[in-house]
């Protein structure tokens, strides 16, 4: 059974940093692309970043480019999102998600989410 | 990276059908047969209902169906049940640098 478990959320001041983790199990980690999707309170889904299977290629939404960095640790089966220079508008629940087939716009499995609150 | 347009709300009586539209552009919905639909209950993660316009993952009832015409995709929920009352989001592939474009979301109410 595929399981994705996010951690690392919390309250941070504007301009601060936070690192989210997503521990994965139930599938061969290195063979799947992985993504982060966020949802601001009461709002819709918003793609943040993706990393290719094996981690060679990374992709970012314009709103986070230059501030967020996505990475993986194959030895720990874990996906990360390093978030720097956080802004009020980054406040959201952050989900990690994977497609069973990359490049098809589908996200088959989702974690339960981690809440990030940016506020002074 | 603009969001796809969905109506804010839709409703139907139990047993009836409701259809939700999702309008994009030739760069996303119209450019690929990679439209997905997600169901999200309050406080829960989204659940994949439809992928590649009209395919259902294992375990999703055939009451849920998808279609596409040009830049607009649609989700139809037939035989509405009380448990179908929640939020629905469409999604589309938008190219290598924009792999996931989501819709604005539609709240379905079962009257």
Short mmCIF file of C-alpha atoms in Angstrom, two decimals, chain A residues 38-81:
data_model
loop_
_atom_site.label_atom_id
_atom_site.label_comp_id
_atom_site.label_asym_id
_atom_site.label_seq_id
_atom_site.Cartn_x
_atom_site.Cartn_y
_atom_site.Cartn_z
CA UNK A 38 -0.49 23.35 -1.65
CA UNK A 39 -3.89 24.63 -0.63
CA UNK A 40 -4.34 27.96 1.11
CA UNK A 41 -7.13 28.09 3.71
CA UNK A 42 -10.49 27.99 1.93
CA UNK A 43 -8.83 28.09 -1.49
CA UNK A 44 -8.11 25.69 -4.34
CA UNK A 45 -5.20 23.44 -5.19
CA UNK A 46 -1.96 25.03 -6.36
CA UNK A 47 0.99 23.12 -7.83
CA UNK A 48 4.28 24.09 -6.18
CA UNK A 49 7.09 21.86 -7.41
CA UNK A 50 7.96 18.52 -8.96
CA UNK A 51 11.05 16.33 -9.15
CA UNK A 52 11.65 13.63 -11.73
CA UNK A 53 12.20 9.99 -10.87
CA UNK A 54 15.80 9.75 -9.77
CA UNK A 55 15.89 13.47 -8.97
CA UNK A 56 17.71 14.69 -12.06
CA UNK A 57 15.13 17.31 -13.06
CA UNK A 58 13.22 19.79 -10.92
CA UNK A 59 10.35 22.12 -11.74
CA UNK A 60 8.81 25.04 -9.86
CA UNK A 61 5.79 27.30 -10.05
CA UNK A 62 6.73 30.90 -10.80
CA UNK A 63 5.43 31.95 -7.37
CA UNK A 64 8.09 29.92 -5.53
CA UNK A 65 10.96 29.86 -8.04
CA UNK A 66 14.19 30.99 -6.42
CA UNK A 67 12.80 30.55 -2.90
CA UNK A 68 11.86 26.86 -2.69
CA UNK A 69 14.05 23.83 -3.43
CA UNK A 70 12.76 20.29 -3.95
CA UNK A 71 14.99 17.27 -3.38
CA UNK A 72 14.94 13.59 -2.51
CA UNK A 73 17.01 11.23 -0.36
CA UNK A 74 16.79 7.74 -1.86
CA UNK A 75 18.42 6.18 1.20
CA UNK A 76 15.57 7.45 3.35
CA UNK A 77 12.76 7.22 0.77
CA UNK A 78 12.00 10.83 1.57
CA UNK A 79 10.99 13.89 -0.45
CA UNK A 80 11.87 17.35 0.83
CA UNK A 81 10.78 20.91 0.20
#
